[in-house]
Structures are given as C-alpha cells and as structure tokens.
Short mmCIF file of C-alpha atoms and ligand atoms in Angstrom, two decimals:
data_model
loop_
_atom_site.label_atom_id
_atom_site.label_comp_id
_atom_site.label_asym_id
_atom_site.label_seq_id
_atom_site.Cartn_x
_atom_site.Cartn_y
_atom_site.Cartn_z
CA UNK X 15 107.05 95.55 134.85
CA UNK X 16 103.54 95.51 136.15
CA UNK X 17 101.37 97.02 138.84
CA UNK X 18 100.05 94.33 141.13
CA UNK X 19 98.15 96.50 143.56
CA UNK X 20 96.70 99.98 143.56
CA UNK X 21 95.33 101.74 146.58
CA UNK X 22 93.58 105.10 146.44
CA UNK X 23 92.28 107.37 149.17
CA UNK X 24 90.37 110.58 148.44
CA UNK X 25 91.51 110.61 144.85
CA UNK X 26 88.94 112.06 142.38
CA UNK X 27 85.69 110.10 142.79
CA UNK X 28 87.38 107.35 144.82
CA UNK X 29 86.96 107.67 148.57
CA UNK X 30 88.75 104.42 149.24
CA UNK X 31 89.88 101.77 146.79
CA UNK X 32 92.02 98.63 147.03
CA UNK X 33 92.54 96.88 143.73
CA UNK X 34 94.67 93.91 142.64
CA UNK X 35 95.93 93.54 139.11
CA UNK X 36 97.37 90.57 137.30
CA UNK X 37 100.37 90.81 134.97
CA UNK X 38 98.12 90.43 131.92
CA UNK X 39 95.47 92.72 130.45
CA UNK X 40 92.76 94.26 132.58
CA UNK X 41 89.62 95.68 131.08
CA UNK X 42 87.84 98.33 133.13
CA UNK X 43 84.38 98.82 131.79
CA UNK X 44 81.35 100.74 132.91
CA UNK X 45 78.96 103.53 132.01
CA UNK X 46 80.09 107.13 131.55
CA UNK X 47 81.32 109.15 134.52
CA UNK X 48 81.94 106.16 136.82
CA UNK X 49 85.68 106.60 137.32
CA UNK X 50 87.41 104.60 134.57
CA UNK X 51 89.61 107.43 133.34
CA UNK X 52 90.30 108.51 136.92
CA UNK X 53 91.83 105.10 137.61
CA UNK X 54 94.20 105.41 134.66
CA UNK X 55 94.98 108.95 135.73
CA UNK X 56 96.04 107.68 139.17
CA UNK X 57 98.52 105.25 137.63
CA UNK X 58 99.79 107.83 135.19
CA UNK X 59 100.23 110.28 138.04
CA UNK X 60 102.36 107.84 140.01
CA UNK X 61 104.53 107.24 136.96
CA UNK X 62 104.94 110.86 135.87
CA UNK X 63 103.92 113.03 138.88
CA UNK X 64 101.57 114.77 136.49
CA UNK X 65 97.99 114.49 135.36
CA UNK X 66 97.33 113.98 131.68
CA UNK X 67 94.83 116.83 131.91
CA UNK X 68 97.49 119.33 132.98
CA UNK X 69 94.95 120.40 135.57
CA UNK X 70 95.82 121.76 138.98
CA UNK X 71 97.03 119.08 141.35
CA UNK X 72 94.61 120.13 144.08
CA UNK X 73 91.69 119.26 141.77
CA UNK X 74 92.69 115.62 142.19
CA UNK X 75 91.52 115.54 145.79
CA UNK X 76 88.09 114.04 146.31
CA UNK X 77 85.51 116.84 146.43
CA UNK X 78 83.58 115.36 149.27
CA UNK X 79 86.63 114.97 151.47
CA UNK X 80 87.67 118.46 150.45
CA UNK X 81 84.29 119.90 151.49
CA UNK X 82 84.36 118.29 154.91
CA UNK X 83 85.18 120.56 157.82
CA UNK X 84 88.49 118.80 158.44
CA UNK X 85 91.44 121.23 158.36
CA UNK X 86 93.65 118.48 156.96
CA UNK X 87 92.72 116.49 153.84
CA UNK X 88 95.12 113.87 152.52
CA UNK X 89 94.78 112.08 149.20
CA UNK X 90 96.94 108.99 148.78
CA UNK X 91 97.89 107.05 145.70
CA UNK X 92 99.87 103.89 146.32
CA UNK X 93 101.02 101.31 143.79
CA UNK X 94 102.91 98.12 144.35
CA UNK X 95 104.99 97.59 141.26
CA UNK X 96 106.55 94.28 140.30
CA UNK X 97 109.86 94.87 138.57
CA UNK X 98 112.66 92.66 137.36
CA UNK X 99 114.75 93.49 140.40
CA UNK X 100 111.87 93.03 142.83
CA UNK X 101 108.84 94.76 144.21
CA UNK X 102 108.65 98.48 144.83
CA UNK X 103 106.07 100.50 146.72
CA UNK X 104 105.32 103.92 145.27
CA UNK X 105 103.27 106.53 147.00
CA UNK X 106 102.12 110.04 146.30
CA UNK X 107 100.37 112.13 148.92
CA UNK X 108 98.27 115.17 148.12
CA UNK X 109 97.93 117.28 151.23
CA UNK X 110 95.57 120.18 151.71
CA UNK X 111 95.91 121.98 154.98
CA UNK X 112 93.94 124.86 156.43
CA UNK X 113 95.40 127.08 159.13
CA UNK X 114 93.13 129.98 159.94
CA UNK X 115 92.24 131.57 156.60
CA UNK X 116 95.29 130.11 154.92
CA UNK X 117 94.87 127.06 152.71
CA UNK X 118 98.04 125.36 151.55
CA UNK X 119 98.55 122.44 149.20
CA UNK X 120 101.60 120.25 148.92
CA UNK X 121 102.68 116.92 147.54
CA UNK X 122 104.91 114.24 148.98
CA UNK X 123 106.45 111.28 147.19
CA UNK X 124 107.60 108.07 148.82
CA UNK X 125 109.46 105.05 147.48
CA UNK X 126 109.37 101.97 149.70
CA UNK X 127 107.90 104.15 152.47
CA UNK X 128 110.82 106.59 152.42
CA UNK X 129 110.26 110.19 151.40
CA UNK X 130 111.99 111.19 148.20
CA UNK X 131 112.00 114.23 145.97
CA UNK X 132 109.09 114.20 143.53
CA UNK X 133 111.55 113.79 140.71
CA UNK X 134 112.91 110.60 142.24
CA UNK X 135 109.55 108.93 141.92
CA UNK X 136 110.07 108.97 138.15
CA UNK X 137 111.43 105.85 136.54
CA UNK X 138 110.08 103.48 139.20
CA UNK X 139 106.91 102.86 137.23
CA UNK X 140 106.93 103.48 133.52
CA UNK X 141 103.72 103.81 131.55
CA UNK X 142 102.64 104.53 128.02
CA UNK X 143 99.30 106.30 128.06
CA UNK X 144 97.11 106.34 124.99
CA UNK X 145 94.08 108.62 124.91
CA UNK X 146 91.63 109.36 122.09
CA UNK X 147 92.58 113.04 122.29
CA UNK X 148 96.23 112.19 121.61
CA UNK X 149 95.50 112.84 117.96
CA UNK X 150 95.74 116.50 118.96
CA UNK X 151 99.49 115.96 119.22
CA UNK X 152 99.54 116.18 115.44
CA UNK X 153 97.47 119.33 115.07
CA UNK X 154 97.73 121.00 118.47
CA UNK X 155 100.08 123.58 119.93
CA UNK X 156 103.89 123.14 120.16
CA UNK X 157 103.59 123.26 123.96
CA UNK X 158 101.62 119.99 123.93
CA UNK X 159 104.25 118.32 121.79
CA UNK X 160 107.05 119.53 124.07
CA UNK X 161 105.13 118.22 127.06
CA UNK X 162 104.96 114.82 125.37
CA UNK X 163 108.73 114.81 124.79
CA UNK X 164 109.46 115.85 128.35
CA UNK X 165 107.14 113.40 130.07
CA UNK X 166 108.26 110.47 127.95
CA UNK X 167 111.95 111.24 128.34
CA UNK X 168 111.66 111.94 132.07
CA UNK X 169 110.34 108.43 132.65
CA UNK X 170 113.51 106.88 131.30
CA UNK X 171 116.23 109.46 131.79
CA UNK X 172 116.68 111.08 135.22
CA UNK X 173 119.52 113.26 133.95
CA UNK X 174 117.23 114.76 131.34
CA UNK X 175 114.60 115.46 133.94
CA UNK X 176 116.97 117.17 136.38
CA UNK X 177 118.56 119.17 133.58
CA UNK X 178 115.18 120.33 132.33
CA UNK X 179 114.07 121.47 135.75
CA UNK X 180 117.31 123.42 136.26
CA UNK X 181 117.07 124.86 132.76
CA UNK X 182 113.59 126.21 133.48
CA UNK X 183 114.81 127.90 136.64
CA UNK X 184 117.80 129.51 134.94
CA UNK X 185 115.57 130.57 132.05
CA UNK X 186 113.33 132.42 134.50
CA UNK X 187 116.37 134.12 136.01
CA UNK X 188 117.74 135.10 132.63
CA UNK X 189 114.36 136.46 131.55
CA UNK X 190 114.11 138.45 134.79
CA UNK X 191 117.56 139.90 134.10
CA UNK X 192 116.55 140.82 130.54
CA UNK X 193 113.39 142.52 131.82
CA UNK X 194 115.34 144.41 134.38
CA UNK X 195 117.77 145.64 131.71
CA UNK X 196 114.84 146.78 129.54
CA UNK X 197 112.82 148.36 132.31
CA UNK X 198 115.39 149.69 134.74
CA UNK X 199 118.63 149.63 132.80
CA UNK X 200 120.10 147.29 135.43
CA UNK X 201 121.39 143.74 135.28
CA UNK X 202 123.82 143.72 132.35
CA UNK X 203 126.50 142.33 134.62
CA UNK X 204 124.52 139.19 135.60
CA UNK X 205 123.25 138.38 132.12
CA UNK X 206 126.42 136.56 130.96
CA UNK X 207 126.33 134.36 134.07
CA UNK X 208 122.79 133.19 133.32
CA UNK X 209 123.56 132.84 129.62
CA UNK X 210 126.50 130.54 130.39
CA UNK X 211 124.41 128.33 132.67
CA UNK X 212 121.56 128.27 130.19
CA UNK X 213 123.87 127.24 127.39
CA UNK X 214 125.26 124.29 129.32
CA UNK X 215 121.90 122.94 130.39
CA UNK X 216 120.28 123.72 127.04
CA UNK X 217 122.98 121.82 125.14
CA UNK X 218 122.11 118.64 127.02
CA UNK X 219 118.39 119.09 126.40
CA UNK X 220 118.83 119.72 122.68
CA UNK X 221 121.08 116.71 122.25
CA UNK X 222 118.84 114.36 124.22
CA UNK X 223 115.67 115.49 122.51
CA UNK X 224 117.26 115.06 119.09
CA UNK X 225 118.33 111.50 119.76
CA UNK X 226 115.01 110.66 121.40
CA UNK X 227 112.94 111.89 118.45
CA UNK X 228 115.24 110.08 116.02
CA UNK X 229 114.98 106.82 118.00
CA UNK X 230 111.23 106.84 118.49
CA UNK X 231 110.80 107.92 114.87
CA UNK X 232 112.65 104.82 113.69
CA UNK X 233 110.25 102.55 115.59
CA UNK X 234 107.13 104.50 114.63
CA UNK X 235 108.14 104.73 110.95
CA UNK X 236 108.68 101.00 110.69
CA UNK X 237 105.38 100.14 112.37
CA UNK X 238 103.54 102.70 110.28
CA UNK X 239 104.98 101.51 106.99
CA UNK X 240 105.01 97.76 107.52
CA UNK X 241 102.11 97.10 109.81
CA UNK X 242 99.65 99.96 109.49
CA UNK X 243 99.69 101.07 105.87
CA UNK X 244 101.03 98.01 103.98
CA UNK X 245 103.92 100.02 102.63
CA UNK X 246 101.67 102.68 101.11
CA UNK X 247 102.57 105.60 103.31
CA UNK X 248 105.78 106.74 104.91
CA UNK X 249 105.75 108.50 108.22
CA UNK X 250 108.56 110.78 109.34
CA UNK X 251 108.93 112.54 112.65
CA UNK X 252 111.09 115.64 112.64
CA UNK X 253 112.53 117.41 115.62
CA UNK X 254 112.45 121.20 115.13
CA UNK X 255 114.95 122.68 117.57
CA UNK X 256 114.96 126.40 118.15
CA UNK X 257 118.68 126.63 117.94
CA UNK X 258 119.13 129.65 115.70
CA UNK X 259 118.21 133.31 115.77
CA UNK X 260 115.66 134.89 113.47
CA UNK X 261 118.44 136.61 111.49
CA UNK X 262 119.78 133.16 110.53
CA UNK X 263 116.84 132.42 108.22
CA UNK X 264 116.14 136.04 107.35
CA UNK X 265 112.47 135.57 107.99
CA UNK X 266 112.06 132.82 105.38
CA UNK X 267 110.57 129.40 106.14
CA UNK X 268 112.37 128.14 109.18
CA UNK X 269 111.25 124.49 109.09
CA UNK X 270 113.96 123.43 106.67
CA UNK X 271 116.63 125.12 108.79
CA UNK X 272 115.31 123.45 111.93
CA UNK X 273 115.36 120.04 110.26
CA UNK X 274 118.99 120.59 109.33
CA UNK X 275 119.88 121.48 112.88
CA UNK X 276 118.00 118.43 114.14
CA UNK X 277 120.02 116.21 111.85
CA UNK X 278 123.23 117.84 113.01
CA UNK X 279 122.21 117.43 116.66
CA UNK X 280 121.64 113.69 116.29
CA UNK X 281 125.36 113.11 116.08
CA UNK X 282 126.46 116.11 118.16
CA UNK X 283 127.60 115.91 121.77
CA UNK X 284 125.94 117.95 124.50
CA UNK X 285 129.05 120.20 124.48
CA UNK X 286 128.81 120.79 120.75
CA UNK X 287 125.10 121.55 121.09
CA UNK X 288 125.89 123.97 123.92
CA UNK X 289 128.52 125.68 121.79
CA UNK X 290 126.02 126.12 118.97
CA UNK X 291 123.37 127.38 121.43
CA UNK X 292 125.87 129.92 122.83
CA UNK X 293 126.49 131.19 119.32
CA UNK X 294 122.74 131.44 118.57
CA UNK X 295 122.06 133.30 121.82
CA UNK X 296 124.83 135.69 120.96
CA UNK X 297 123.25 136.37 117.57
CA UNK X 298 119.86 136.88 119.22
CA UNK X 299 121.21 139.24 121.85
CA UNK X 300 119.68 142.39 120.44
CA UNK X 301 116.28 140.74 119.93
CA UNK X 302 116.34 139.31 123.46
CA UNK X 303 117.23 142.71 124.88
CA UNK X 304 114.53 144.45 122.85
CA UNK X 305 111.83 141.97 123.90
CA UNK X 306 113.00 141.45 127.44
CA UNK X 307 112.99 137.64 127.19
CA UNK X 308 114.96 134.72 125.78
CA UNK X 309 113.65 134.24 122.25
CA UNK X 310 115.26 130.91 121.45
CA UNK X 311 116.14 127.68 123.15
CA UNK X 312 114.45 124.36 124.02
CA UNK X 313 111.45 126.22 125.47
CA UNK X 314 110.60 127.17 121.86
CA UNK X 315 111.21 123.72 120.33
CA UNK X 316 108.68 121.78 118.35
CA UNK X 317 108.47 118.54 116.39
CA UNK X 318 106.24 117.47 113.55
CA UNK X 319 104.76 114.53 111.70
CA UNK X 320 105.11 114.13 107.95
CA UNK X 321 103.33 111.55 105.84
CA UNK X 322 104.54 110.99 102.29
CA UNK X 323 106.59 114.15 102.55
CA UNK X 324 103.77 116.43 103.67
CA UNK X 325 103.00 118.02 107.00
CA UNK X 326 100.40 115.75 108.57
CA UNK X 327 99.00 118.53 110.74
CA UNK X 328 98.13 120.70 107.73
CA UNK X 329 97.34 118.12 105.07
CA UNK X 330 96.52 114.81 106.72
CA UNK X 331 93.06 113.32 106.94
CA UNK X 332 91.72 112.52 110.39
CA UNK X 333 92.28 108.80 109.74
CA UNK X 334 95.88 109.40 108.67
CA UNK X 335 96.47 111.44 111.82
CA UNK X 336 95.05 108.67 113.98
CA UNK X 337 97.19 106.07 112.25
CA UNK X 338 100.30 108.17 112.86
CA UNK X 339 99.44 108.47 116.55
CA UNK X 340 98.92 104.72 116.81
CA UNK X 341 102.35 104.25 115.23
CA UNK X 342 103.84 106.77 117.65
CA UNK X 343 102.36 105.03 120.69
CA UNK X 344 103.38 101.56 119.52
CA UNK X 345 106.79 103.01 118.77
CA UNK X 346 106.89 104.46 122.27
CA UNK X 347 106.29 101.02 123.77
CA UNK X 348 109.07 99.48 121.69
CA UNK X 349 111.44 102.35 122.37
CA UNK X 350 110.83 102.30 126.11
CA UNK X 351 111.17 98.53 126.31
CA UNK X 352 114.48 98.66 124.41
CA UNK X 353 115.77 101.60 126.39
CA UNK X 354 115.01 100.17 129.82
CA UNK X 355 115.00 96.42 129.03
CA UNK X 356 111.61 96.20 130.67
CA UNK X 357 108.17 96.56 129.13
CA UNK X 358 106.21 99.58 130.35
CA UNK X 359 102.60 99.35 131.53
CA UNK X 360 100.11 100.35 128.87
CA UNK X 361 97.18 102.54 129.81
CA UNK X 362 94.60 102.71 127.04
CA UNK X 363 91.61 104.95 127.58
CA UNK X 364 88.74 104.23 125.17
CA UNK X 365 91.11 103.97 122.25
CA UNK X 366 90.03 100.55 121.12
CA UNK X 367 86.59 101.93 120.22
CA UNK X 368 88.18 104.37 117.81
CA UNK X 369 90.17 101.87 115.80
CA UNK X 370 89.01 99.84 112.83
CA UNK X 371 89.01 96.08 113.18
CA UNK X 372 92.43 95.46 111.76
CA UNK X 373 94.17 98.12 113.84
CA UNK X 374 92.31 96.98 116.90
CA UNK X 375 93.61 93.43 116.33
CA UNK X 376 97.12 94.77 115.85
CA UNK X 377 97.05 96.79 119.05
CA UNK X 378 95.51 93.97 121.09
CA UNK X 379 98.15 91.66 119.61
CA UNK X 380 100.82 93.88 121.16
CA UNK X 381 99.11 93.58 124.50
CA UNK X 382 99.09 89.81 124.54
CA UNK X 383 102.85 89.67 124.18
CA UNK X 384 103.48 89.63 127.93
CA UNK X 385 102.73 93.27 128.61
CA UNK X 386 100.47 94.55 131.34
CA UNK X 387 97.78 96.66 129.76
CA UNK X 388 94.93 98.41 131.48
CA UNK X 389 92.14 99.33 129.11
CA UNK X 390 88.89 101.15 129.57
CA UNK X 391 85.70 100.83 127.55
CA UNK X 392 82.04 101.58 128.00
CA UNK X 393 81.13 98.46 126.08
CA UNK X 394 83.17 95.26 126.51
CA UNK X 395 81.52 93.65 123.50
CA UNK X 396 83.95 95.34 121.12
CA UNK X 397 86.63 92.98 122.40
CA UNK X 398 87.06 89.53 120.96
CA UNK X 399 86.20 86.48 123.06
CA UNK X 400 89.82 85.38 122.86
CA UNK X 401 90.87 88.68 124.40
CA UNK X 402 88.23 88.64 127.12
CA UNK X 403 89.11 85.10 128.10
CA UNK X 404 92.66 85.94 129.00
CA UNK X 405 91.93 89.38 130.44
CA UNK X 406 90.81 90.35 133.91
CA UNK X 407 87.52 92.21 133.55
CA UNK X 408 86.35 94.66 136.18
CA UNK X 409 83.32 96.86 136.26
CA UNK X 410 83.64 100.43 137.50
CA UNK X 411 80.55 101.81 139.22
CA UNK X 412 80.46 105.20 140.84
CA UNK X 413 83.93 105.16 142.34
CA UNK X 414 83.92 101.46 143.18
CA UNK X 415 85.34 98.51 141.28
CA UNK X 416 83.48 95.25 141.16
CA UNK X 417 84.39 91.90 139.64
CA UNK X 418 83.01 91.97 136.10
CA UNK X 419 80.88 89.01 135.11
CA UNK X 420 78.58 90.44 132.50
CA UNK X 421 81.50 91.07 130.20
CA UNK X 422 81.83 87.37 129.50
CA UNK X 423 78.23 86.51 128.71
N1 ATP R 19 88.09 115.79 142.51
C1 ATP R 19 87.01 115.03 142.29
N2 ATP R 19 86.28 114.55 143.32
C2 ATP R 19 85.18 113.79 143.10
N3 ATP R 19 84.76 113.45 141.88
C3 ATP R 19 85.45 113.88 140.82
C4 ATP R 19 86.61 114.69 140.97
N4 ATP R 19 87.10 114.96 139.73
C5 ATP R 19 86.28 114.36 138.85
N5 ATP R 19 85.28 113.71 139.48
C6 ATP R 19 84.18 112.94 138.90
O1 ATP R 19 84.59 111.64 138.58
C7 ATP R 19 83.64 111.10 137.69
C8 ATP R 19 84.23 110.00 136.87
O2 ATP R 19 85.13 110.52 135.95
P1 ATP R 19 85.90 109.63 134.86
O3 ATP R 19 86.47 110.59 133.89
O4 ATP R 19 86.86 108.71 135.50
O5 ATP R 19 84.71 108.82 134.22
P2 ATP R 19 84.75 107.65 133.15
O6 ATP R 19 84.24 106.42 133.81
O7 ATP R 19 86.05 107.60 132.49
O8 ATP R 19 83.62 108.16 132.16
P3 ATP R 19 83.56 108.25 130.55
O9 ATP R 19 83.07 106.92 130.09
O10 ATP R 19 82.55 109.31 130.34
O11 ATP R 19 84.90 108.61 130.05
C9 ATP R 19 83.09 112.28 136.92
O12 ATP R 19 81.70 112.31 137.03
C10 ATP R 19 83.70 113.50 137.58
O13 ATP R 19 82.77 114.53 137.77
MG1 MG R 20 86.71 108.19 130.62
#
C-alpha cells in the first residue's frame, strides 16, 4: 500500500499543506526544526491514532491557530491511501473548543468521509516507523516495549486491539474493587465478576502476544544472523509474560520462568491461556488484596533481546543494540507484509545517518523492492546517486514543502 496524498491543516508547524507522494521512496530533507519529523508523525498518527512521542494529543494542534481568539480550532490530517482493493480516504480531526471558561478537546476519525470509532481507523494504513531513539527499546522501560507490541499488533489485528481496550477497562474496575476492599472493606462480592472478565480478555492478549513475538523474532533472527552479522551473532527475542504469581518462583530469578511460560503460550489457545491466568490470579489473591491492585497480567508483561545468549540490554554494545533494532524493524516489515499480504509504508526518521555504509545499503535495498518509504535527512548527500535518481526529493522549509532540486546536484 502507499499514501498518494497527504493534507494537513493546523497540525504542528503546518498551517496548511497539500502533498502528493509517489509509490516509491520520498526523501524529505531540510535543516533542523523545519517540520520533517512532524510530517512523519502525521502519517504515523493516521495509521496508529497515536503520536510516537506519547505526548498529549492537544499538543499536535498548531500553536498559532491555538493562540488565535477563535473559540473553535480544528486540526485535520487527511491521507489518501492506495491499497490493493482500491483507494481509501482517512481523516483524523483534532478539535479544541472553548465555551466560556471551559476548554474541551476531542478527536474524530473518518474513513471515506464517514465517521468511525477511532479504533476503526486502524488497519487502513499500516506503517513501520523507524526512529534513531528506537534503540531505547532494548535498554528502556518495559512500558515502552509493551507499547511497541500493542501498536504493532493493533495495526494488523483488530480483535487484539478491541480486546486490549476492554482489558484495560476491566483492569481499572478490578483495581478499584481491590482498593475498595482494602480501604473500606467493601466489594468482595464484585471481585470474582471482574476477575472472570479479566481472565477471558487476558488469555487472548497473552496468546496473541506470544505468537506475535515468536513470529517477528523468526524474521528478525534470520535477518540479524544472515544479513547483518555474517553468521557471527545470534539474536533471540523472548516474550516475558507475567502469568505467574510471585510465590511461583519463590523470589528467585523470574526470567527463566517467564521464558518457559512464553514457550508454552506459543502453542496454547486463548482458552488455555485464560485458564492459566485464572490459576495465577487465584495464587496471587492475597498479594493483590494486600496491595490493593492486580499484581500480574499483560499489563506487567515485558520482552527482551538476547545476543549470543546474553541480555542485550545489560551486556550489549551500542552498535550491537542498534544492529538488533535494525533487524527488528526489517523483521517487522517482513512480518507485516506476510501477515497482511500487503507491504506497509516505511517511515524512516534520520536513521540512515546512523548506519554504517553496509547497513545503509542493506536498508535502502529493502526500500527499492517496491515499498513506499518516506525518509528524512538533514543532508541528502549521504544517499547514493542511484537512490536519489529513483526517489522523489522534497525540501522542507519552515512548515512548507518545496520541490527539492539541490539534492541532485
Ligand atoms: N504544536 C505545534 N505548533 C507549531 N509548531 C510546533 C508544534 N509542535 C512542534 N512545533 C515546531 O515544529 C518544528 C519542527 O519540528 P520537527 O521535529 O518536525 O523538525 P525537523 O525538521 O524534524 O528537525 P530536526 O532536523 O531537528 O529533527 C519545531 O521547531 C517545533 O518547535
Ligand atoms: Mg526531526
């Protein structure tokens, strides 16, 4: 699939933008702070309904429009997406409204000009975003890694996405019930109801995450071994589900136990996973009641990278971590293409500058295989002539996009 037109109104530093794209690679270049990353963010937002910065959605509205006296400010992101089954028009509206002293903010999603739930925007445009800071996936917090799983899976699996959203709601209700038992001694009667719902939804999430990590790991491992390290290093990705209570491991190292559960989950059904989750919640009952919250479940999951049998986050060099992320992203492309039988759109922010020559050539090679890729760079000269000849080059200047000529001379 590819984006053939993008239209932005009051989005970040774009007041108004109309931009055509071809099905091939597009290089957006320009000095710092001109709006290159903001353009990728707009496309990512239409694909995922989220910003890669995890910032507040109302920060996406253009400041200047937001400062104007107008009581109603509307930001619009519209993409025309060419897909195998035809064209689709995707739109997201960011609406800030002032009534008296009250300021409200809401979002609306539209597909082919018809309003849909935000969740139903997902899957219409699929992107793989690659940022220099993605290397933090290896070393950063579990929450970032869960976010990666959720956003990637949500783009291809609407059932996963709906289940996750319901799970989070039930989790809040169950936690509220636990708090109320702790603080007021009330709510014991409703707890089993929430536990049952949580178990059902959680089983699906565990099972889907396990098979997703296993599938993307297969792609990433192959690319890492064969193409990135000449068979010198083996990469493994391990899902670490929080499917057991603390008493299960008796306080010893839990990673090994989690890996075993991950392996079991790969061939388990959602019902079997739910059954196991029910059992674990039962074991954790006293802990949950003492702490007033649900201490295990998908909300506590993690996953990790291992290279040559060692935890990459703790022992890997920066270069090894970057290589693993490149393998993950290339694996993501392959996985998504296989899963949906359509290549996703690649959004690459400044990453080419960070790669050595060989890896750069490998990544750009992927792009030339009939995939739409939108890349940003401050300096187009790091791209080969062969690449620049077949790519569309555009210069970004202070919230405007102009036809790039200087890139070719
Ligand atoms: N809500 C907003 N309204 C107006 N401008 C904004 C808003 N949010 C961010 N900006 C501005 O947009 C500008 C461009 O940001 P962007 O991150 O896209 O730059 P860039 O071209 O990718 O630069 P770099 O090469 O440094 O990465 C920044 O100067 C930022 O201050
Ligand atoms: Mg940028």
